[in-house]
Coordinates of C-alpha atoms (C1' of nucleotides) in Angstrom, one line a residue:
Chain H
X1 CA 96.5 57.7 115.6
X2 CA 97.0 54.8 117.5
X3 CA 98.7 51.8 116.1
X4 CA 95.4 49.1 116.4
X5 CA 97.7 47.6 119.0
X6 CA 100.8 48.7 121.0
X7 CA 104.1 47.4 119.1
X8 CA 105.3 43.9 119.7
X9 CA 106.2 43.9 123.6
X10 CA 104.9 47.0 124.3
X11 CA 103.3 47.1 127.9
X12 CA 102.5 50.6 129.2
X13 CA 103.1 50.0 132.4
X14 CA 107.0 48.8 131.6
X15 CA 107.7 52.2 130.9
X16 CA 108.0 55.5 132.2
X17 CA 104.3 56.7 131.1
X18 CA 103.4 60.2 130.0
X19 CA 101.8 62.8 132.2
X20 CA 99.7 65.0 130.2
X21 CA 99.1 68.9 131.8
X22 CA 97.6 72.3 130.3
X23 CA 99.4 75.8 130.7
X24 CA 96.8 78.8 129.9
X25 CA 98.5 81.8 127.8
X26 CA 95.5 83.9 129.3
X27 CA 96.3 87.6 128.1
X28 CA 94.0 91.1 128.7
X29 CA 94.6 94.7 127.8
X30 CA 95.4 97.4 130.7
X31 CA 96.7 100.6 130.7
X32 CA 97.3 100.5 127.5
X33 CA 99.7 97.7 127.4
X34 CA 99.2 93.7 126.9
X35 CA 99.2 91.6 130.3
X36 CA 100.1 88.4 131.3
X37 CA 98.2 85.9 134.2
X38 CA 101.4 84.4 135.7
X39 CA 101.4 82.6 138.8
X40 CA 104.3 82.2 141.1
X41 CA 106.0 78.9 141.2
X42 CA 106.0 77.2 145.0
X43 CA 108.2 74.3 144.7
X44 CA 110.7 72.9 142.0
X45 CA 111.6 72.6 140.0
X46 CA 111.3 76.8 138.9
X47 CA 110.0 77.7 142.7
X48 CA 110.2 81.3 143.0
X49 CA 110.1 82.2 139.6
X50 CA 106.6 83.1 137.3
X51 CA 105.4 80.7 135.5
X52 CA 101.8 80.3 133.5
X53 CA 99.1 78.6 135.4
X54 CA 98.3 75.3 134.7
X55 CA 98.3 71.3 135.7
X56 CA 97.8 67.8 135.3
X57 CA 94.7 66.4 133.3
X58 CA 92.6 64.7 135.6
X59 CA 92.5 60.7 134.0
X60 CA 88.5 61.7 133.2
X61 CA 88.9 65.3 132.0
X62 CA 89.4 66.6 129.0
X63 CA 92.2 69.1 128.1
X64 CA 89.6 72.0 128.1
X65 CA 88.3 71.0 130.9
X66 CA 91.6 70.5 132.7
X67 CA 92.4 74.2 131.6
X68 CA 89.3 75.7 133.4
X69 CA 89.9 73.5 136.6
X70 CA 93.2 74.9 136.8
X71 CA 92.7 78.4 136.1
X72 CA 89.7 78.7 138.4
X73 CA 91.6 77.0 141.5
X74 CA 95.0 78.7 140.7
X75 CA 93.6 82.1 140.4
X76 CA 90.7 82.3 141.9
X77 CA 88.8 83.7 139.4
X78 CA 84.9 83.3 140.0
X79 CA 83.4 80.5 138.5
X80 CA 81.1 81.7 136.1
X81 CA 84.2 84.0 134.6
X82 CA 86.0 80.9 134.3
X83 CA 82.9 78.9 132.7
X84 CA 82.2 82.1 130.1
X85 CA 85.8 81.9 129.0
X86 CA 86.9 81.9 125.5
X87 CA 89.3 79.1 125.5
X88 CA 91.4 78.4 122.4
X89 CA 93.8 75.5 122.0
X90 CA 97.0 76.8 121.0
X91 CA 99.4 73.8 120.9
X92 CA 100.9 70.9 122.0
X93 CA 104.5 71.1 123.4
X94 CA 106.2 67.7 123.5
X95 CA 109.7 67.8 123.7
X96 CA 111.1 65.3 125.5
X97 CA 113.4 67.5 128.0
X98 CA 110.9 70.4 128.5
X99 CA 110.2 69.0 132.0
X100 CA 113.6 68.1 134.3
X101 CA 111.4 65.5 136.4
X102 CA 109.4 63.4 133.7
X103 CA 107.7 62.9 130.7
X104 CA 105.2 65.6 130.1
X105 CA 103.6 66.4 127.0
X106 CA 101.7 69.8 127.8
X107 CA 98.5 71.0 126.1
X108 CA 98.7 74.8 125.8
X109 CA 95.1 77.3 125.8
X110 CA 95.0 80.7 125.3
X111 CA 92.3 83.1 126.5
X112 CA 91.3 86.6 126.3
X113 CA 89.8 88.3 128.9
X114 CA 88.3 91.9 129.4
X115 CA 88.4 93.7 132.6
X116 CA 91.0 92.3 135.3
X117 CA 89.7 90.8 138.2
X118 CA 92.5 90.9 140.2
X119 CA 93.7 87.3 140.9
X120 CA 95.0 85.2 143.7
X121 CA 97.0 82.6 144.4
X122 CA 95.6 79.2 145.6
X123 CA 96.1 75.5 144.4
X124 CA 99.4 74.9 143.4
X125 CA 100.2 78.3 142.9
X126 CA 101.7 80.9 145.5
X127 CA 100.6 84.0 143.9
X128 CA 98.9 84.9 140.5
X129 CA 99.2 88.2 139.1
X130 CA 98.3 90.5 135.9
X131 CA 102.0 91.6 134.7
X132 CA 103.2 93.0 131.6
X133 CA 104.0 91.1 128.6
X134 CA 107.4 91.0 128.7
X135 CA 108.2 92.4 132.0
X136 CA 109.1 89.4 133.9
X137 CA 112.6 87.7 134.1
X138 CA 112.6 84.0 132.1
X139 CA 109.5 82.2 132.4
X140 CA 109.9 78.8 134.1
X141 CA 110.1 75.5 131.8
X142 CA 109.2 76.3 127.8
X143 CA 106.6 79.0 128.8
X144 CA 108.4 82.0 127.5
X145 CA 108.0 80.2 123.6
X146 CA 104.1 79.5 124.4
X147 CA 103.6 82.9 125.7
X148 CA 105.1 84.3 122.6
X149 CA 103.6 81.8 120.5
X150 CA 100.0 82.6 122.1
X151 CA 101.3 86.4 121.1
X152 CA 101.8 86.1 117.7
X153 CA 98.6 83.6 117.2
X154 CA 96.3 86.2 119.3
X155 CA 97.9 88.8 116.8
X156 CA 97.1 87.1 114.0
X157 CA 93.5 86.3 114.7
X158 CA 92.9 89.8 115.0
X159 CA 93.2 90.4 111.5
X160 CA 90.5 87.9 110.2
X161 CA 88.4 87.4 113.1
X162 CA 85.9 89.4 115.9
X163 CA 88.0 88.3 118.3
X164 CA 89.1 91.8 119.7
X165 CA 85.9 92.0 121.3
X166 CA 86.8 89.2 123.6
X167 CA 89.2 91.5 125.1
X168 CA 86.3 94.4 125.9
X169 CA 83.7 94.3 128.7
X170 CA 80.1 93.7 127.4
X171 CA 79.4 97.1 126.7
X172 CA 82.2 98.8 124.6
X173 CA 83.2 102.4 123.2
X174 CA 85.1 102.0 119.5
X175 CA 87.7 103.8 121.0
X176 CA 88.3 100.7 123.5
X177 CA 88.0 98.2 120.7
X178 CA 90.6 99.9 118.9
X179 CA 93.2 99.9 121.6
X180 CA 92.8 96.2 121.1
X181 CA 94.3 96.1 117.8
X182 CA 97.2 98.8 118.3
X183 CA 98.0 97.2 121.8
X184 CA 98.4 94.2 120.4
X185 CA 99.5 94.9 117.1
X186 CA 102.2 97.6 118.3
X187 CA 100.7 100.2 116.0
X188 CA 98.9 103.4 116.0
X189 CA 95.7 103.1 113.6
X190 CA 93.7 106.1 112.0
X191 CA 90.6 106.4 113.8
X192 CA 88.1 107.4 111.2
X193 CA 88.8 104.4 109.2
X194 CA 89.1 102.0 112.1
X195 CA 85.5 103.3 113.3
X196 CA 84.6 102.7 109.2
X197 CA 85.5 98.9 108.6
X198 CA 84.6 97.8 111.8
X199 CA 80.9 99.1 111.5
X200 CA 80.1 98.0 107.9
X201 CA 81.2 95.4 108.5
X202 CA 78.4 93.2 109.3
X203 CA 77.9 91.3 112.2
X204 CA 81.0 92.9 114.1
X205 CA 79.3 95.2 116.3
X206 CA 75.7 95.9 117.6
X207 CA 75.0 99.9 119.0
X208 CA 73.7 99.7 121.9
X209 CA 69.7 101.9 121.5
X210 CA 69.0 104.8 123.4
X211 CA 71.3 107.9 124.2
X212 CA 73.7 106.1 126.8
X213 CA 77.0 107.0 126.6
X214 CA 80.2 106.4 127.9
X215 CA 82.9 109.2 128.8
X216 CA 86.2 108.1 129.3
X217 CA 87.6 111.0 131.6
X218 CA 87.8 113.8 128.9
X219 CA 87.3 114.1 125.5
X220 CA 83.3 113.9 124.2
X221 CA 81.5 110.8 125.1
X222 CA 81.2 107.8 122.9
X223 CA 78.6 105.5 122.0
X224 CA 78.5 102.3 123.3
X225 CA 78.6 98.8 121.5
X226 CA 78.1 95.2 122.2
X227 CA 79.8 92.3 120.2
X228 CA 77.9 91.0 117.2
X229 CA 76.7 87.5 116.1
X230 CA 79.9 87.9 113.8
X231 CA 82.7 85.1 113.8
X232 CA 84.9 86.2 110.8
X233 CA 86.1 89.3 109.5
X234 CA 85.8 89.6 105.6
X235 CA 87.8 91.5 104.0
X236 CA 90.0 91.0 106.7
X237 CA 91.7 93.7 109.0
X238 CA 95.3 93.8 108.3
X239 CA 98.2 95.5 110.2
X240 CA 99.9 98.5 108.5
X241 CA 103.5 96.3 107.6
X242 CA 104.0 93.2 107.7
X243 CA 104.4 91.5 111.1
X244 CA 105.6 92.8 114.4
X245 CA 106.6 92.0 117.8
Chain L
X1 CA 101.2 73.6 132.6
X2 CA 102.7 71.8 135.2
X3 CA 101.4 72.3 139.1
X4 CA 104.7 72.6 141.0
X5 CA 104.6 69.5 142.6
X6 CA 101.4 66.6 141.5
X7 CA 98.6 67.4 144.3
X8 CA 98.3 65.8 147.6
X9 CA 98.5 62.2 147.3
X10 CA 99.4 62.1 143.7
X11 CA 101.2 59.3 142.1
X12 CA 101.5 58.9 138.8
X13 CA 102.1 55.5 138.6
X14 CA 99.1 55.0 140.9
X15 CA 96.0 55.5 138.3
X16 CA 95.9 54.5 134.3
X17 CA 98.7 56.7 132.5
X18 CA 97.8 58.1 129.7
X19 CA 99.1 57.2 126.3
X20 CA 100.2 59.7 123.7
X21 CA 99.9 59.5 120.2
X22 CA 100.0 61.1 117.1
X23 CA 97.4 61.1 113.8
X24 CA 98.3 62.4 110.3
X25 CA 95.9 63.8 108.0
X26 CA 98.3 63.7 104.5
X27 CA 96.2 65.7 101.9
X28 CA 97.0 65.6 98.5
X29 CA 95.5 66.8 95.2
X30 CA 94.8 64.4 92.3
X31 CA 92.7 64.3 89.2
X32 CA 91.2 67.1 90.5
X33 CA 89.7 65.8 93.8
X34 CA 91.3 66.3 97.1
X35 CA 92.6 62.8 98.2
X36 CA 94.0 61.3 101.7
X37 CA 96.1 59.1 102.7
X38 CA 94.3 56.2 104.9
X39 CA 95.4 53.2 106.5
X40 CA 93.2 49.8 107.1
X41 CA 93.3 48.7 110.7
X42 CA 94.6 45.4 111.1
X43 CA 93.0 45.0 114.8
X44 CA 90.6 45.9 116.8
X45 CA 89.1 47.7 117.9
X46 CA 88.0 48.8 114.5
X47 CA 89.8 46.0 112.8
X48 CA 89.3 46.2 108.9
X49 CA 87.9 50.1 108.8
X50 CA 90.1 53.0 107.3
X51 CA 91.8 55.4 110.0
X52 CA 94.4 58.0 110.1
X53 CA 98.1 56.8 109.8
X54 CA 99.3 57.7 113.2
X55 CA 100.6 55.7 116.4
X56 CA 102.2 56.1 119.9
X57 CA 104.8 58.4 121.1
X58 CA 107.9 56.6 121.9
X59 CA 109.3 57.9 125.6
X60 CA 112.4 60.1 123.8
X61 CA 110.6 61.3 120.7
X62 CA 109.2 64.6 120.2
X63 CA 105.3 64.7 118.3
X64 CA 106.6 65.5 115.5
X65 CA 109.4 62.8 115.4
X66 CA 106.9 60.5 116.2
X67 CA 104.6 62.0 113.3
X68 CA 107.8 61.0 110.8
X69 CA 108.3 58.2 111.9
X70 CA 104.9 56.4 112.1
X71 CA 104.0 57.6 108.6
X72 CA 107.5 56.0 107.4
X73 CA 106.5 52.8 108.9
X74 CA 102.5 52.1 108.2
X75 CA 103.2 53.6 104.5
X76 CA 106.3 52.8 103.3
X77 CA 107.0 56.1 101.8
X78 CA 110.8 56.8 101.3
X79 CA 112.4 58.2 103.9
X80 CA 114.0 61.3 102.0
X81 CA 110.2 62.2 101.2
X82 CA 108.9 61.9 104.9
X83 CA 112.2 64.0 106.3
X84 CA 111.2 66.7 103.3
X85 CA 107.4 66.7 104.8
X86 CA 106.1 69.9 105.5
X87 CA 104.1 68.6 108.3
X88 CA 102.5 71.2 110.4
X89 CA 100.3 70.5 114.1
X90 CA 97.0 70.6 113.7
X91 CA 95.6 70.3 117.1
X92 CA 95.2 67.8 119.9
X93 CA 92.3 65.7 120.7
X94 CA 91.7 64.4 124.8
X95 CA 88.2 63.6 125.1
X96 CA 88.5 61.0 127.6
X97 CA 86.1 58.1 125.6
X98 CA 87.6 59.1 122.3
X99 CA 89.5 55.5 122.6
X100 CA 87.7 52.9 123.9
X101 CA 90.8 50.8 125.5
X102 CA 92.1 53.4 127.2
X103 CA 93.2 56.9 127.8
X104 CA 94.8 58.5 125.2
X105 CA 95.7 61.8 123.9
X106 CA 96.4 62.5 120.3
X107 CA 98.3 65.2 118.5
X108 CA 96.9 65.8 115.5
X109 CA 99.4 66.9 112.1
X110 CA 98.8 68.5 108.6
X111 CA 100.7 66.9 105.9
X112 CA 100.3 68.6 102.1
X113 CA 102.4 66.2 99.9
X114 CA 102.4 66.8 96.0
X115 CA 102.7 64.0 93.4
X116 CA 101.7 60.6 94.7
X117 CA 104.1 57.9 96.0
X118 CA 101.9 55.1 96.0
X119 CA 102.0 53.6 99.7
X120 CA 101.9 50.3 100.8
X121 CA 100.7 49.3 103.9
X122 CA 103.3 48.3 106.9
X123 CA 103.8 48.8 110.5
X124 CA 100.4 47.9 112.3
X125 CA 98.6 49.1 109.1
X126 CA 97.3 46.2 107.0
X127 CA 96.8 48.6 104.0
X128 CA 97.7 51.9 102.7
X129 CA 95.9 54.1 100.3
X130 CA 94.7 57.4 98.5
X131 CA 91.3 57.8 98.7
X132 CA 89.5 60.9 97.7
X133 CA 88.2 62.7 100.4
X134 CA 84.5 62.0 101.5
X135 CA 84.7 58.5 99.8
X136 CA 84.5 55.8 102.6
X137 CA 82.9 55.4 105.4
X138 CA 83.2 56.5 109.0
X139 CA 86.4 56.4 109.9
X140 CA 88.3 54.5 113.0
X141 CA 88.2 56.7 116.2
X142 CA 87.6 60.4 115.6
X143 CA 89.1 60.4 112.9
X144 CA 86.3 61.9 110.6
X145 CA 86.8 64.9 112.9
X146 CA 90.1 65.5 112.8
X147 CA 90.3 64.8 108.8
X148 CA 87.4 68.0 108.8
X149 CA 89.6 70.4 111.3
X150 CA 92.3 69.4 108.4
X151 CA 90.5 70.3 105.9
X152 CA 89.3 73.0 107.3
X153 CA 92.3 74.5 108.2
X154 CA 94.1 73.9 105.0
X155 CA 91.1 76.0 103.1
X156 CA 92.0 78.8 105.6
X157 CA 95.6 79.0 105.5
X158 CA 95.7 78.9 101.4
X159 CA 94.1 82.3 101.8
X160 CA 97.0 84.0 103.6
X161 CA 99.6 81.8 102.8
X162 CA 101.9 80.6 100.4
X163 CA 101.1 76.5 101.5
X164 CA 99.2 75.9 98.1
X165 CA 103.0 75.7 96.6
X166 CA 103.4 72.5 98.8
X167 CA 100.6 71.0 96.9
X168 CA 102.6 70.8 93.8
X169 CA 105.7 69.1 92.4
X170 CA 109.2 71.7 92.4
X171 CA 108.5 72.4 89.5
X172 CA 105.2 73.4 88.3
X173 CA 102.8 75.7 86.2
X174 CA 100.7 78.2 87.1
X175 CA 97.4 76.0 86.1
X176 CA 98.4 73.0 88.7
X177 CA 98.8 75.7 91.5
X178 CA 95.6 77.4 90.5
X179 CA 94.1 73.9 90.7
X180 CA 94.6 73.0 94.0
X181 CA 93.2 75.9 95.2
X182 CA 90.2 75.1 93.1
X183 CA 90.0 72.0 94.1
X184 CA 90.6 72.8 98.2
X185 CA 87.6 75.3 98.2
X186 CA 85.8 74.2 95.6
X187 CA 85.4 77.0 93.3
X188 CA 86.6 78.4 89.9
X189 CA 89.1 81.2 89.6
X190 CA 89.8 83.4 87.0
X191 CA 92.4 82.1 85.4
X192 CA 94.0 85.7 84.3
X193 CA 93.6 87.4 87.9
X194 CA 94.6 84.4 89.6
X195 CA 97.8 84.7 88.0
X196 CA 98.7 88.5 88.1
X197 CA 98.0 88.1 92.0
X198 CA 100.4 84.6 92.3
X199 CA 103.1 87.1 89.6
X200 CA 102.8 90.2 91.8
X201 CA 103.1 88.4 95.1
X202 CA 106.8 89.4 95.9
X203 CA 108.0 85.7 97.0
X204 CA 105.1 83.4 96.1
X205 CA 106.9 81.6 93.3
X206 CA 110.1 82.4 90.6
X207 CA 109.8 81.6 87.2
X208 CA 112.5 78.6 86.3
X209 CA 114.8 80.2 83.8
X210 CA 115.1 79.4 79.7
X211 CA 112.4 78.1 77.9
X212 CA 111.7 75.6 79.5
X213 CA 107.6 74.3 79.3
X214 CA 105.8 71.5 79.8
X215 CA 102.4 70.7 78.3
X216 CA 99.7 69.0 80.2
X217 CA 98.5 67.4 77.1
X218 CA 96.6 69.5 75.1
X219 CA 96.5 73.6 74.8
X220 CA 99.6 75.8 75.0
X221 CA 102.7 75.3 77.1
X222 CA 102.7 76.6 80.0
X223 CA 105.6 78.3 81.7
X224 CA 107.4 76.4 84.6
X225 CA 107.8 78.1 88.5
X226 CA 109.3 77.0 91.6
X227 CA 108.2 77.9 95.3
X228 CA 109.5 81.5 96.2
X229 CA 110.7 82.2 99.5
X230 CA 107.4 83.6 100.9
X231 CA 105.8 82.3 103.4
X232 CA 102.9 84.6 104.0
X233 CA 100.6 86.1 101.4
X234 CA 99.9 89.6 101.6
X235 CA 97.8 90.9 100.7
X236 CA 95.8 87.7 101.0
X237 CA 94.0 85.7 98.3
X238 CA 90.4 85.8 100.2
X239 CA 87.9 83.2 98.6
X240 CA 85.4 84.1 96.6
X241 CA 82.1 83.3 98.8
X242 CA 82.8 83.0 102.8
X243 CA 83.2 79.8 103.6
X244 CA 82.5 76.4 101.8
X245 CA 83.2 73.0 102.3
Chain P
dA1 C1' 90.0 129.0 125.9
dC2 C1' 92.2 124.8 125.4
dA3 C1' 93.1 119.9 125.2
dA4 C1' 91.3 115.5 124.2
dA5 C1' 88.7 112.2 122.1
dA6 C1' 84.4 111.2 119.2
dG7 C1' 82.4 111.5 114.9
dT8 C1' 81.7 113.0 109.6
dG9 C1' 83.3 113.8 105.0
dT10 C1' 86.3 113.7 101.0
dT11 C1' 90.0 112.7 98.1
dT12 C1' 93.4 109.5 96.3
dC13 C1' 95.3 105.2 95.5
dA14 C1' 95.7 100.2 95.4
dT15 C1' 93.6 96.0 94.5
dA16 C1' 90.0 92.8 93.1
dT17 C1' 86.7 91.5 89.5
dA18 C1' 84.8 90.7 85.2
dC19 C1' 85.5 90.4 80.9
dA20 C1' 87.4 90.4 75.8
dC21 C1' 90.9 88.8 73.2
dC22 C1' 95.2 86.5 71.2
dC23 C1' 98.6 82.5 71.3
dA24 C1' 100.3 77.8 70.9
dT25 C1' 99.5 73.1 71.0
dG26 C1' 97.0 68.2 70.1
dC27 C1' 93.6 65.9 67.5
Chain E
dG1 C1' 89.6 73.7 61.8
dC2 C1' 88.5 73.4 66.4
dA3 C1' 88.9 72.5 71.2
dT4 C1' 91.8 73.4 75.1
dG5 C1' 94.4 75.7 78.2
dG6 C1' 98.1 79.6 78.5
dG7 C1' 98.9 84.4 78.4
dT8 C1' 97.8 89.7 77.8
dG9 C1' 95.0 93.8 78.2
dT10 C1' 91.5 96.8 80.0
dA11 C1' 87.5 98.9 82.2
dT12 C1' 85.0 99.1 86.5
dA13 C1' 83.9 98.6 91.3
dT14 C1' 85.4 98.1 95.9
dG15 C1' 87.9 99.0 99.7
dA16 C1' 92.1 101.1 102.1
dA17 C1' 94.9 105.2 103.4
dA18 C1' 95.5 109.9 104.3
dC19 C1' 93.8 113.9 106.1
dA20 C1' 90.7 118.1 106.9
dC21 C1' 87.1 119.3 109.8
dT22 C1' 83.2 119.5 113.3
dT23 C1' 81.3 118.1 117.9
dT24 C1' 81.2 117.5 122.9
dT25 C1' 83.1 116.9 127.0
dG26 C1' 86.7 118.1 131.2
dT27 C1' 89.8 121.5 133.1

DNA sequence: ACAAAAGTGTTTCATATACACCCATGC
DNA sequence: GCATGGGTGTATATGAAACACTTTTGT
């Protein structure tokens, strides 16, 4: 980085300077289908339409801690969800004409969450909602390309990573776990052999001791897991063809 | 990103902006050692240490413009080379101490560059080198960190992807690709089962027609390929142990 | 009884790994 | 000849894919 000094004649006040924000690609799995946090735009430009939460980075705050600011006061989520988070840098969007008023190079997060405390509005934000992935009209500014960026990243890491268990509650059935990968994925996996790789291999999953069990409505109850000490995933998980949407 | 409108009271012009800039971490393989591309500071702070080549974000420029550009200027490689660059974002770095003048916000790129245009030093750079990588001392800045999330990363994607290819010249044999991944993770291959899996990878690389061969001094010819149109490696070429360094 | 989901077992196939061995060149 | 790296073949182990079957719950 950084040139040891700005050019010759360079003042950073002569210019129009950057503003720097995060937008939060914060995704969950319900009813079977992947969901978006979108909050509802309240002035321009965009007011009206869904956009994903975010804002400026405060001049002593670091991206990632800009991104849980944001996310706690724009949703309301409690606190200590917020603080738990696991928050992944995506990328940086820096086109110059992504934002009509200014300069602003944006810092984009994603997150996966478990259950779905329903969210609220509050900051900037009118309203803050779980919607479907995809079942929203245009996103406003350059968020429909993070969104599906954060998509095919979070679809990605599933493969190599323990990262699916981000997505369950504490305590999770394999059935649960699995619904992770095909929601995401788009695919139907065989169950036997999903249960197999995922429990040899190592630190992926922990039982949980005794006899409690979960029942999911019908069908016979299922033991109940907790994620392991497990980062990576080797061998890796693949999905059945190549890459979908 | 992007609260609707700044908060209450908000003016940007009214606290320090923050400055945007970019860092390159240009890896290349040589005599067998993984080498980078560093530049010597001609000012302070950090005036006479070894950095990252990298600089400010002009107001119309996108990162990755400003990624070409800067590495054009403080190295003096040729412009067709730079264009060619597979550069690739890394991620971006915002701790607010991270510069000690003043706020800034660096987006961090991946460069893999195959034979070795000597550089010069230009621009704000007083110098401009190879050196292999782990060979100096701490770098300018964060630099040392960003140079390891390179690395890192690098390591990673040769396992699922077809980047190793961008490591060599167009034309190349079978040995030089097998040595940069050698020589990124730090392990021997076996030379027969590294090539049936490169061979049997649909895209990975095509064999350059006629008889074409070039020695590397001594032992047989070797056969000549170019970069396929892959992109992905599937199934992946996992590394032997989990992780090294 | 039936549907639904969990859990176990088995068979088959693809791929990775570990070698042994021959080939062509420089010295 | 010998060292060096390219190229071929093969046997074995490991893991994935497909699928049949049993178990335990709700209705």
């Amino acid at each position: 980085m950084s040139t040891p000094k700005a050019p010759e004649g360079y003042d950073r006040h002569a210019f129009e300077p950057f503003a720097v924000t995060v937008d939060l690609a914060v995704l969950t799995v319900r009813e079977e289908r992947l969901h978006v946090l979108l909050v509802q735009r309240g002035q321009e430009p965009y007011a009206g339409e869904w956009a994903l939460p975010g804002g400026f980075v405060l001049p002593r705050e670091s991206a990632e801690t800009a991104a849980r600011r944001e996310l706690a006061e724009e949703t309301g989520l409690a606190g200590a969800i917020v603080e738990g988070l696991h928050l992944e840098q995506l990328r940086t969007y820096s086109d110059p004409d992504r934002d009509p008023r200014m300069r602003v190079v944006s810092v984009a997060f994603t997150a996966l969450v478990p259950g779905l405390p329903e969210p609220r509005g509050g900051g900037d934000a009118a309203e803050a909602r779980w919607l479907p992935y995809g079942s929203y009209g245009p996103l406003a500014f350059d968020h429909d390309r993070i969104l599906a960026d954060a998509r095919e990243r979070v679809g990605a890491k599933l493969e190599y990573s323990c990262l699916a268990t981000a997505f369950c509650p504490p305590e999770f059935t394999l059935g649960e776990l699995r619904q992770v990968y095909e929601t995401v994925w788009g695919v139907e996996l065989d169950r036997p052999n999903f249960r197999r790789k995922v429990l040899t291999t190592p630190g992926f999953v922990r039982a949980v001791e005794g006899p409690p069990r979960r029942t999911g409505g019908r069908g016979k109850p299922a033991a109940l897991y907790r994620a392991g000490e497990a980062t990576a995933l080797h061998p890796p998980l693949l999905r059945p063809e190549g890459r979908s949407t």
